[in-house]
Short mmCIF file of C-alpha atoms and ligand atoms in Angstrom, two decimals:
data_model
loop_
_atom_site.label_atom_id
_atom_site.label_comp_id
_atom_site.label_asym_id
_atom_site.label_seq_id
_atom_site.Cartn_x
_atom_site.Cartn_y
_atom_site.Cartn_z
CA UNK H 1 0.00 0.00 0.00
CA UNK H 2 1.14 3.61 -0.42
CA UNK H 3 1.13 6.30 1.37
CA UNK H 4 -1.37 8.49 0.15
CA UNK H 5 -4.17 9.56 2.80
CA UNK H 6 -6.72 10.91 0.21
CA UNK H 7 -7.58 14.23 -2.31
CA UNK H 8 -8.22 17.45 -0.59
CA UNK H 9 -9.45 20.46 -2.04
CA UNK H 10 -7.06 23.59 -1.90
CA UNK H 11 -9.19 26.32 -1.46
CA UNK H 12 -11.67 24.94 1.13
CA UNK H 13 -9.95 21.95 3.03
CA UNK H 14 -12.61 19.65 2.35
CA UNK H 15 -11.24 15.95 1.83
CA UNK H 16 -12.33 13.21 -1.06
CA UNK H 17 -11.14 9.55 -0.98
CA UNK H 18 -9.30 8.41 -4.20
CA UNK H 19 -11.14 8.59 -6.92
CA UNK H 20 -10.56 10.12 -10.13
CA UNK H 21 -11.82 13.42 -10.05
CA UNK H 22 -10.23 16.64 -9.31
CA UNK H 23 -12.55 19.53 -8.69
CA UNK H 24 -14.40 20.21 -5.00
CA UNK H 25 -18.34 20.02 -5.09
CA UNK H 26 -18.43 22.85 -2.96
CA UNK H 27 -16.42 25.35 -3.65
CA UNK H 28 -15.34 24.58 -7.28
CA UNK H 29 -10.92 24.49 -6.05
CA UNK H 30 -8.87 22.38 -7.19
CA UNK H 31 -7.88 18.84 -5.22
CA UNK H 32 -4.94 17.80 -4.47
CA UNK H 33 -3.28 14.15 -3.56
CA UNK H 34 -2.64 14.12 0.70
CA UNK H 35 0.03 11.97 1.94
CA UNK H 36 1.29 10.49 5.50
CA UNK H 37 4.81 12.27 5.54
CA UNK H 38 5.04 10.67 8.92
CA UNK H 39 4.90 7.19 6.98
CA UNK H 40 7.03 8.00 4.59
CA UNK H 41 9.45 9.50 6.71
CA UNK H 42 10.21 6.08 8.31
CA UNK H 43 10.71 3.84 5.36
CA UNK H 44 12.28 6.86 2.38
CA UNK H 45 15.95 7.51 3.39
CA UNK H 46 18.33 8.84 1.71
CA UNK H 47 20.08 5.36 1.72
CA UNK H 48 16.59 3.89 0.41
CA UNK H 49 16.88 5.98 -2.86
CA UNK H 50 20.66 5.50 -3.38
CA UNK H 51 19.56 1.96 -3.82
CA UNK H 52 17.01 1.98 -5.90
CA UNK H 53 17.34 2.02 -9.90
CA UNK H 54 17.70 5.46 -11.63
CA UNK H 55 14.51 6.25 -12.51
CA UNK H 56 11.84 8.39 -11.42
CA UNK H 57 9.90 5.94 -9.18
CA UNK H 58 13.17 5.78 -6.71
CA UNK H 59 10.84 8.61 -4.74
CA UNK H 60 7.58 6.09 -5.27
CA UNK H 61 6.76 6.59 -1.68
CA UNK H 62 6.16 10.76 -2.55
CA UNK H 63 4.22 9.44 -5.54
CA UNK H 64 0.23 8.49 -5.62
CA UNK H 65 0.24 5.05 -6.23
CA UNK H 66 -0.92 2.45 -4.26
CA UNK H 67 0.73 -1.07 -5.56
CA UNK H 68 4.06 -1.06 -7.36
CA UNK H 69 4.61 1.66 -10.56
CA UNK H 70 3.28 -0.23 -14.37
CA UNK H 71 4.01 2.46 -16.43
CA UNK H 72 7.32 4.67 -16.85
CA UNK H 73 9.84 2.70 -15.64
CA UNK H 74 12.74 3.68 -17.59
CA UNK H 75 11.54 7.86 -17.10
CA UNK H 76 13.15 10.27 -15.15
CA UNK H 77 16.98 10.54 -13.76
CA UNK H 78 17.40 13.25 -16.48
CA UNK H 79 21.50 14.52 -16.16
CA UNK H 80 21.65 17.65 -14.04
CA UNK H 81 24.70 19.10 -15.89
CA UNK H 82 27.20 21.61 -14.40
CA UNK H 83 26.88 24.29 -17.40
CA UNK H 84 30.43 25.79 -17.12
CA UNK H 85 30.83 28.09 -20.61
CA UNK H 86 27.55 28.85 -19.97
CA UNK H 87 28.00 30.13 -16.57
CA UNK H 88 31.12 32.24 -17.77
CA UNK H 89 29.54 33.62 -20.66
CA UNK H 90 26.53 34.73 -18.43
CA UNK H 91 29.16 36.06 -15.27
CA UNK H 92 27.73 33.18 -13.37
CA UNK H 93 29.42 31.19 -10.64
CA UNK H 94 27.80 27.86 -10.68
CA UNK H 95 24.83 27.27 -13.31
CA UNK H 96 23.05 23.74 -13.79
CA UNK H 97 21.19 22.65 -16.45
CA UNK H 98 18.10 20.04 -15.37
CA UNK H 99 18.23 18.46 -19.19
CA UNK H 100 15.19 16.46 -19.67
CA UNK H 101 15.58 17.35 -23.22
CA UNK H 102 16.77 13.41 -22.74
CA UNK H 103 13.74 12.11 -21.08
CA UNK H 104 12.89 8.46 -21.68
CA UNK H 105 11.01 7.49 -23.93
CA UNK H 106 9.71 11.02 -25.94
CA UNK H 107 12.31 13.63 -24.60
CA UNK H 108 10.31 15.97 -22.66
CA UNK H 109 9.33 16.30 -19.10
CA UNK H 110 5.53 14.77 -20.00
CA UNK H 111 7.07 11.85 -19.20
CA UNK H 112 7.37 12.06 -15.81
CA UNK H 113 3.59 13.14 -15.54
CA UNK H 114 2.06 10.76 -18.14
CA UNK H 115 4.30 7.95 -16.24
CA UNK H 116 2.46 8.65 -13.32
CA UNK H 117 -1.07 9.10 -14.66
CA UNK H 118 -0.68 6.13 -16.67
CA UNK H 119 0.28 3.79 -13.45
CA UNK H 120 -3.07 5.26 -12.07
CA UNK H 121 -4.95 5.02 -14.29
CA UNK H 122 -4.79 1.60 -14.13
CA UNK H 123 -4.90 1.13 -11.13
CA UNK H 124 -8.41 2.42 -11.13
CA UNK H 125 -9.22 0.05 -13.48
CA UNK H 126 -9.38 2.34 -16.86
CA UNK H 127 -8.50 0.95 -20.61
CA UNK H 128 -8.79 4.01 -22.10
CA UNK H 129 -6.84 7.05 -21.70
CA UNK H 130 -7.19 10.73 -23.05
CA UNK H 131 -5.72 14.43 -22.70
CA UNK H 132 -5.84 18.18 -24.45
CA UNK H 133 -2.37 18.51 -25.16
CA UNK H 134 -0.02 21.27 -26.12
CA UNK H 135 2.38 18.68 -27.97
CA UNK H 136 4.81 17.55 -25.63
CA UNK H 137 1.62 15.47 -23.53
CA UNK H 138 -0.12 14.43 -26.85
CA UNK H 139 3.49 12.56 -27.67
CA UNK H 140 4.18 11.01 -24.28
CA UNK H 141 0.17 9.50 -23.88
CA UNK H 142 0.55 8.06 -27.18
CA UNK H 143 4.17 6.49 -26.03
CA UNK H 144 3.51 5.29 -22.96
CA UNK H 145 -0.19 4.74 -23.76
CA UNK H 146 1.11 2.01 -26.65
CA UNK H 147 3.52 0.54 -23.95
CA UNK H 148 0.45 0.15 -21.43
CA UNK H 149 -1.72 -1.42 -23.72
CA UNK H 150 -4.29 1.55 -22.92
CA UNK H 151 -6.73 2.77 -26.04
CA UNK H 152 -5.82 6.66 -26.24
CA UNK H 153 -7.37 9.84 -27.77
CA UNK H 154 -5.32 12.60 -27.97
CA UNK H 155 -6.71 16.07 -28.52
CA UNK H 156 -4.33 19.05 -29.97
CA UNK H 157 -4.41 22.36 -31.44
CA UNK H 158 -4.36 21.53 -35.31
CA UNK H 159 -1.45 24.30 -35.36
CA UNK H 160 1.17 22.08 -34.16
CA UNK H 161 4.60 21.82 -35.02
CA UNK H 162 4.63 19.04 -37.94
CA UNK H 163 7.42 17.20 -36.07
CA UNK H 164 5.18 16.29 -32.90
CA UNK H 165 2.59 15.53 -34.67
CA UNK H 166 4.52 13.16 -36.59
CA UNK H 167 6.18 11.78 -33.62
CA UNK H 168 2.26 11.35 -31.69
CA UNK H 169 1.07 9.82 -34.73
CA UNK H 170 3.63 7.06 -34.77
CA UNK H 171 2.34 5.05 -32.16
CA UNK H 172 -0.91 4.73 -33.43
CA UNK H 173 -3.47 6.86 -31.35
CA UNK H 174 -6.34 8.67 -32.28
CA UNK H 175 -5.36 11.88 -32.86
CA UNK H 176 -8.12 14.88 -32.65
CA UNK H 177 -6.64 17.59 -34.36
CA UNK H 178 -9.08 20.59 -33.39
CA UNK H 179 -9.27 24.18 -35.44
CA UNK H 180 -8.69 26.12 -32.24
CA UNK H 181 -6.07 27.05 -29.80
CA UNK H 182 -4.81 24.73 -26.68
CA UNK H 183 -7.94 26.47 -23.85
CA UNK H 184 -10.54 25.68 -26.93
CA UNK H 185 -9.36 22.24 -27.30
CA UNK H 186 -9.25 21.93 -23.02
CA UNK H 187 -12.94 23.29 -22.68
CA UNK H 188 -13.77 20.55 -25.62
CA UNK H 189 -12.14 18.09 -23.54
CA UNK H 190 -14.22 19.00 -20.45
CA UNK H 191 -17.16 18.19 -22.14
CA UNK H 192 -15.82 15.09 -23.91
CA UNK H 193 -14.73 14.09 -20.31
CA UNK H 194 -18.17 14.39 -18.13
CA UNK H 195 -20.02 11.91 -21.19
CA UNK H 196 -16.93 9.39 -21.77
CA UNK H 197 -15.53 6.73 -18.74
CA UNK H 198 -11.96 7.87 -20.02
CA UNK H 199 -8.70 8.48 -17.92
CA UNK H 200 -8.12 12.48 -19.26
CA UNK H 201 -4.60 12.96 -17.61
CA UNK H 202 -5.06 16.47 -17.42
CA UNK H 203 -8.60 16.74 -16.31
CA UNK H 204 -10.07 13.90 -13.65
CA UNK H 205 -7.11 12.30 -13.18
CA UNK H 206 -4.86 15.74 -12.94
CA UNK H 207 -4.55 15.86 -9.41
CA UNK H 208 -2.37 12.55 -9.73
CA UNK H 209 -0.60 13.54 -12.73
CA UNK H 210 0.59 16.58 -11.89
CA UNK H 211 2.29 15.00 -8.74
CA UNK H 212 4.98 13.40 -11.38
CA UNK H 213 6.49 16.93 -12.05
CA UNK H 214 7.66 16.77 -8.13
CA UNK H 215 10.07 14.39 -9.44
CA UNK H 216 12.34 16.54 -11.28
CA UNK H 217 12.73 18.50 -8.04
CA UNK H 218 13.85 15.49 -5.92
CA UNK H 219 16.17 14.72 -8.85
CA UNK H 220 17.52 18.43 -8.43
CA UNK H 221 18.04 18.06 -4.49
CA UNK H 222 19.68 14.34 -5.19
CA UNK H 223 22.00 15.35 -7.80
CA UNK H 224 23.01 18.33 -6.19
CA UNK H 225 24.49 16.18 -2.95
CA UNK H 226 21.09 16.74 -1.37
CA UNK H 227 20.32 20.80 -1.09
CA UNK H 228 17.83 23.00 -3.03
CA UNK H 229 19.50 25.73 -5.23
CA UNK H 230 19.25 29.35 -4.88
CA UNK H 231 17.39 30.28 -7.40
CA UNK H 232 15.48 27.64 -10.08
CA UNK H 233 14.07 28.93 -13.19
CA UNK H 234 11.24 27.01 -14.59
CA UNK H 235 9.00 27.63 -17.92
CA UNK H 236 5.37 27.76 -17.39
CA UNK H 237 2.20 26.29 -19.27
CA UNK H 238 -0.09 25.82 -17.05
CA UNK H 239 1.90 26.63 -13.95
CA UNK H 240 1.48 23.01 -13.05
CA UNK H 241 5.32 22.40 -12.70
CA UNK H 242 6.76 25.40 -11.16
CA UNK H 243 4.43 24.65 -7.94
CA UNK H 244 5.01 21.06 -8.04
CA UNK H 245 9.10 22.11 -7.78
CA UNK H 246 8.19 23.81 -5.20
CA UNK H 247 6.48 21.10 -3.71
CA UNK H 248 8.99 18.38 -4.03
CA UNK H 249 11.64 20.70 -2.02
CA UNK H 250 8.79 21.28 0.80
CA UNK H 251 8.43 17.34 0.89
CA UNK H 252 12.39 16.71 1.15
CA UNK H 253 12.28 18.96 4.21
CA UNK H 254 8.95 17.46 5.85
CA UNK H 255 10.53 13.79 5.75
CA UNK H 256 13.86 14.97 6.85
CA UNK H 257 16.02 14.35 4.24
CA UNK H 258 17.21 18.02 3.96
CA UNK H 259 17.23 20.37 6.65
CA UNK H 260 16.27 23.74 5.08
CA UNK H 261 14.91 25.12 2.04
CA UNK H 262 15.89 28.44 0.79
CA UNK H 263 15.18 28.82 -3.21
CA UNK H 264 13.95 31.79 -4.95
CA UNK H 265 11.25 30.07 -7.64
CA UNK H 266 11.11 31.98 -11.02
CA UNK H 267 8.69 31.83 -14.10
CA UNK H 268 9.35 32.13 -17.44
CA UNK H 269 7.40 32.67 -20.25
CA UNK H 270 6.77 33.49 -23.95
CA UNK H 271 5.63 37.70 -24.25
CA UNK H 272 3.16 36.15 -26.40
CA UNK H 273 1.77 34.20 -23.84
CA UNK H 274 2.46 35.58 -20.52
CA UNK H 275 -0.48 35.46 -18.13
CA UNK H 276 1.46 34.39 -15.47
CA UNK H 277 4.42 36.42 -15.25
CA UNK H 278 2.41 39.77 -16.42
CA UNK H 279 0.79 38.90 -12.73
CA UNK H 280 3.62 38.79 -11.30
CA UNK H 281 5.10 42.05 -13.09
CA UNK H 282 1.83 43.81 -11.91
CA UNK H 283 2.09 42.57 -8.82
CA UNK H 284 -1.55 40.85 -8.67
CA UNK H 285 -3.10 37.70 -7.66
CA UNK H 286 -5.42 37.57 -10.81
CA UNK H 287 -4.58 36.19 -14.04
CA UNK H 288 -6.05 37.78 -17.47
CA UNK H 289 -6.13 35.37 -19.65
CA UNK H 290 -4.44 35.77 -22.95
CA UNK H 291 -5.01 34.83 -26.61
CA UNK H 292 -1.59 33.19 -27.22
CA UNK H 293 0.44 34.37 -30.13
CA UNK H 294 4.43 32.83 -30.07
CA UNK H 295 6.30 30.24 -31.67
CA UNK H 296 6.71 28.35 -27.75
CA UNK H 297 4.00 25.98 -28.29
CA UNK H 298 4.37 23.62 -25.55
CA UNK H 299 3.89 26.51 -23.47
CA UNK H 300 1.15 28.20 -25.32
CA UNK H 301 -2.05 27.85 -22.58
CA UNK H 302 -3.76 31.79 -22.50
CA UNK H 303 -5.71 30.53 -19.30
CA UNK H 304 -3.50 28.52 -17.22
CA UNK H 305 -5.20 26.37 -14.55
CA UNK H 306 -2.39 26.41 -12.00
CA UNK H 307 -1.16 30.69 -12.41
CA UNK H 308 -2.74 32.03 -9.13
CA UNK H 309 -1.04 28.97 -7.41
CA UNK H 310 2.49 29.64 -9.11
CA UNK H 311 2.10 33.73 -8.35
CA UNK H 312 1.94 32.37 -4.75
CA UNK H 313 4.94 30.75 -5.08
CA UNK H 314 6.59 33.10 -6.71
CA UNK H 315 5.58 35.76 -3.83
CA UNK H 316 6.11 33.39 -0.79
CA UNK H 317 9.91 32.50 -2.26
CA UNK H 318 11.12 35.81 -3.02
CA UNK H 319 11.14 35.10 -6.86
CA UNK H 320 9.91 36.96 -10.06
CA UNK H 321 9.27 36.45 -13.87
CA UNK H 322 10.58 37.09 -17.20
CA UNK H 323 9.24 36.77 -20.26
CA UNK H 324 11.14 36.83 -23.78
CA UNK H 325 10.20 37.63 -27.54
CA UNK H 326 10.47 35.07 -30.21
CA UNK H 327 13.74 36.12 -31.48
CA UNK H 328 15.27 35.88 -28.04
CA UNK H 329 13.71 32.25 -27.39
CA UNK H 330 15.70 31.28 -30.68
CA UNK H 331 18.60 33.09 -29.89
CA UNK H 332 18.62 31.70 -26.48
CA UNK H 333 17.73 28.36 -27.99
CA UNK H 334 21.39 28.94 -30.02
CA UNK H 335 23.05 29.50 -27.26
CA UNK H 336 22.43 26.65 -25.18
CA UNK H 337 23.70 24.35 -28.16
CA UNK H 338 26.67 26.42 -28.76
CA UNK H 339 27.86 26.62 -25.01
CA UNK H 340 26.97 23.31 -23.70
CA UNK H 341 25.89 20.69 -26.63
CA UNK H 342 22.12 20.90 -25.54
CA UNK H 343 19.59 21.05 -28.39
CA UNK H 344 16.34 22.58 -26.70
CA UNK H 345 13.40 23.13 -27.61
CA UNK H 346 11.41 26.83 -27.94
CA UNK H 347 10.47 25.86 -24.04
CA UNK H 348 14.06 25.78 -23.07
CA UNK H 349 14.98 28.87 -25.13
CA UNK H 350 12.32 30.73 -23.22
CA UNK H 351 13.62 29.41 -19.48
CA UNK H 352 17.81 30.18 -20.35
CA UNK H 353 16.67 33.92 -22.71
CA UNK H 354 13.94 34.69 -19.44
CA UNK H 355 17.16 33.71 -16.88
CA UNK H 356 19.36 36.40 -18.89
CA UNK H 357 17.21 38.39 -18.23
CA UNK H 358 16.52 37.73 -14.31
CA UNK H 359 20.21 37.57 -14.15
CA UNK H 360 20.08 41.10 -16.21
CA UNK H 361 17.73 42.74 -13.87
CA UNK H 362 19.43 41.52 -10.48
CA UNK H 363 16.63 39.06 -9.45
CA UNK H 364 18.80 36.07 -9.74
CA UNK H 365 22.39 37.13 -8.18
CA UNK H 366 25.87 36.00 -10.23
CA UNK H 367 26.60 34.08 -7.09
CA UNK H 368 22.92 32.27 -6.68
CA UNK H 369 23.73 28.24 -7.29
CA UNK H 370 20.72 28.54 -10.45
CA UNK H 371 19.07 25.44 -11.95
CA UNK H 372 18.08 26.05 -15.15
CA UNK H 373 14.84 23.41 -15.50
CA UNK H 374 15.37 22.63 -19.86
CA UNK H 375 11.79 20.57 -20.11
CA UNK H 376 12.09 19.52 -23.92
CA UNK H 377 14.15 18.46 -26.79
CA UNK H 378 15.01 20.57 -29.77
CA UNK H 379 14.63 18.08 -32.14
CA UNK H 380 10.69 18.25 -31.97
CA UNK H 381 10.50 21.84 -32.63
CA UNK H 382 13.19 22.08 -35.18
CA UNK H 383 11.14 24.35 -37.57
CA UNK H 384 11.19 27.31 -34.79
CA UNK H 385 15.40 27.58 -35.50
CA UNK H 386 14.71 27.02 -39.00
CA UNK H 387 16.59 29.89 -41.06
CA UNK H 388 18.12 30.90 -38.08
CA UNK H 389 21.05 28.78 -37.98
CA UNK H 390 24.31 28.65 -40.69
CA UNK H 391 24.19 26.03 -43.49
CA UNK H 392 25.78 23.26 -44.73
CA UNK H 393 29.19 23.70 -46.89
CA UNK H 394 28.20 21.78 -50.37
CA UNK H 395 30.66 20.25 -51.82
CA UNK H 396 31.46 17.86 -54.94
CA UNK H 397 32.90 13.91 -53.96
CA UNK H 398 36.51 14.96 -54.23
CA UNK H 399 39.36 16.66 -52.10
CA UNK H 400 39.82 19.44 -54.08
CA UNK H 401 36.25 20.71 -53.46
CA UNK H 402 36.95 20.16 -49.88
CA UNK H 403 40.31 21.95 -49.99
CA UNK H 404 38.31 24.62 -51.31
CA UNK H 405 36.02 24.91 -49.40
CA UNK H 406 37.85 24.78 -46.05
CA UNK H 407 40.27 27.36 -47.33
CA UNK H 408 36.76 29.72 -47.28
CA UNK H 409 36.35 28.40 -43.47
CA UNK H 410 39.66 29.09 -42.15
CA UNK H 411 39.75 32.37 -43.80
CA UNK H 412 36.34 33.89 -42.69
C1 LIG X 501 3.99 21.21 -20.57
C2 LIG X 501 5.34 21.79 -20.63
C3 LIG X 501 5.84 22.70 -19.67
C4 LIG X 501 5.09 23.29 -18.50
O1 LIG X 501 3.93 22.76 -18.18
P1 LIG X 501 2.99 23.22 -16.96
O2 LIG X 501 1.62 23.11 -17.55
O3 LIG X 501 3.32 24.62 -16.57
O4 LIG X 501 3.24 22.24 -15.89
C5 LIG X 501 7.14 23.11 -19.79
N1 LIG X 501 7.93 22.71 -20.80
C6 LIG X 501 7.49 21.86 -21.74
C7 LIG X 501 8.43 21.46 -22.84
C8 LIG X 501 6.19 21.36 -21.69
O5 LIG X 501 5.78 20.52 -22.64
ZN1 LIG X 502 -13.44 23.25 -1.85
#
């Protein structure tokens, strides 16, 4: 049996057993998943983990499942790289990189939530899952969907980049591709949701799902010899994973595996989709909701479900927000590549071109140990760097031509 004690709803208190819903009868907040830290505090040491296989289900204990994880169990333990020529070129002292541009199997963090809500799912006895997807989601379902044996449908923006559609499509899902943008397709799914039995990650079963984003937070406190960093900067959709971050370094605390927690939590965004950090900018607790307009996809939600929760994080850490213009998402997206060999996607280029800028303004301090959370790879949004980057040298089959050709290299 696990350790979790039940849902509780956020705004009001009230409690729920385990079921899959996610929205209080009462007062219409949010629920979340309640847990026995006292439990867990016994039985999760840091010797416990150490032992366990690299993977994100080393921290099953802080994770809503009951029996033992079916889904996801090659996901997580992403490389938290020291970013050196990064750091130097930005007058940093010690940067990190959380790269789960590499997550297994569809190279984005999604993984680590789908893994999660898949292994419920299940356990509740579903055989069909579903979600309203921004891209990244919409890829992982279908992957670790096939791998469950679950029937999926998979609702997206028809606007997609080509490359995760592709990628979606090769597992064989049903793919809904809907003529609006991602809060049309969500408020479709809502309705699709209350008339089908289905497992909708992101809707009744989002209280569990979201819980797999803590794991790239123990991850952060593991791999950095168990401490938080100063300062973490992490892109926001929804807002979903910045609190869940949050949350993970909270939970390390409560079961006594570090001692204090003292990170400034940052948001970054696209400017053409920016709900959350215009909040924060204004200093206000409400969220307008935008029409999104930028080429950051994965992070393109105008109304995002968790932004009040994030500007509280945000406010109760000392933090702040960025946002950052297309060009500067690709530039930034560049950069990374250049300096460290990491090929990110427009989500990353918006957290490392939105840190500049913290780091710019003074809100993140050269000295701050900074984790820079990178949440997807670059491969599947290669068409946003497209014309941005140099091109090839063509060349005829011979050395001569190459002779040539490198002569023009060496002299430019
Ligand atoms: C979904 C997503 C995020 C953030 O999602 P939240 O809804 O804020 O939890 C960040 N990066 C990438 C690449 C994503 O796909
Ligand atoms: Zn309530």
């Amino acid at each position: 049996m696990g350790f979790v004690r039940g849902l509780k709803c956020r705004e009001c208190g009230r409690e729920y057993p385990v079921d899959p819903i996610y929205v209080c009868e009462f007062c219409f907040g949010p629920l979340e998943v309640v847990y026995d830290y006292d439990g867990i505090k016994k039985v999760l040491t840091k010797e416990k983990i150490l032992s366990r296989p690299q993977n994100l289900w080393r921290y099953k204990e802080l994770l809503p499942i009951d029996g033992e994880p079916t889904v996801g169990l090659h996901s997580g333990f992403t490389p938290l790289v020291r970013a050196k020529k990064l750091a130097e070129h930005l007058g940093m002292k010690e940067l990190y990189i959380k790269d789960d541009t590499v997550t297994h199997p569809t190279l984005s963090f999604k993984d680590r939530v789908v893994a999660v809500a898949l292994s419920k799912a299940k356990e509740f006895g579903f055989d069909t899952v579903a979600c309203a997807s921004t891209g990244n989601l919409a890829h992982s379902v279908s992957a670790h969907g096939a791998a469950a044996g679950l029937k999926r449908y998979i609702f997206i923006p028809a606007t997609l980049e080509q490359s995760k559609i592709v990628a979606s499509l090769a597992y064989g899902p049903n793919l809904i591709a809907v003529d609006g943008n991602y809060d049309d397709v969500n408020r479709l799914c809502s309705e699709v949701a209350n008339k089908h039995n289905w497992a909708f990650v992101n809707i009744n079963i989002r209280p569990f799902y979201a819980e797999g984003s803590k794991t790239q937070g123990y991850e952060i406190i593991e791999q950095l010899g168990w401490k938080t960093p100063d300062a973490v900067v992490v892109p926001c959709a929804s807002g979903s994973l910045l609190t869940k971050i949050w949350k993970s370094f909270k939970e390390m605390k409560e079961i006594g595996i570090i001692d204090n927690v003292n990170t400034k939590v940052f948001s970054a965004q696209a400017t053409g989709c920016s709900p959350i950090v215009a909040a924060i900018k204004e200093g206000t607790d409400v969220i307008r909701p935008v029409k999104p307009d930028t080429i950051a996809k994965s992070l393109a939600i105008g109304n995002p479900a968790d932004g009040y929760y994030a500007t509280q994080v945000i406010k109760e850490t000392g933090g702040f927000g960025a946002d950052v213009s297309d060009a500067e998402i690709i530039d930034a997206i560049k950069l990374l590549a250049e300096t460290e060999g990491i090929f990110a996607e427009t989500a990353g280029g918006v957290t490392l071109a939105s840190a500049m800028k913290l780091i710019d303004s003074g809100h993140i301090s050269k000295g701050d140990v900074t984790v820079l959370c990178i949440t997807g790879n670059g491969l599947k949004t290669k068409e946003a760097i497209e014309g941005h980057t140099g091109e090839p040298h063509h060349i005829d089959p011979n050395l001569k031509s190459f002779e040539e050709v490198l002569k023009k290299i060496t002299s430019a």
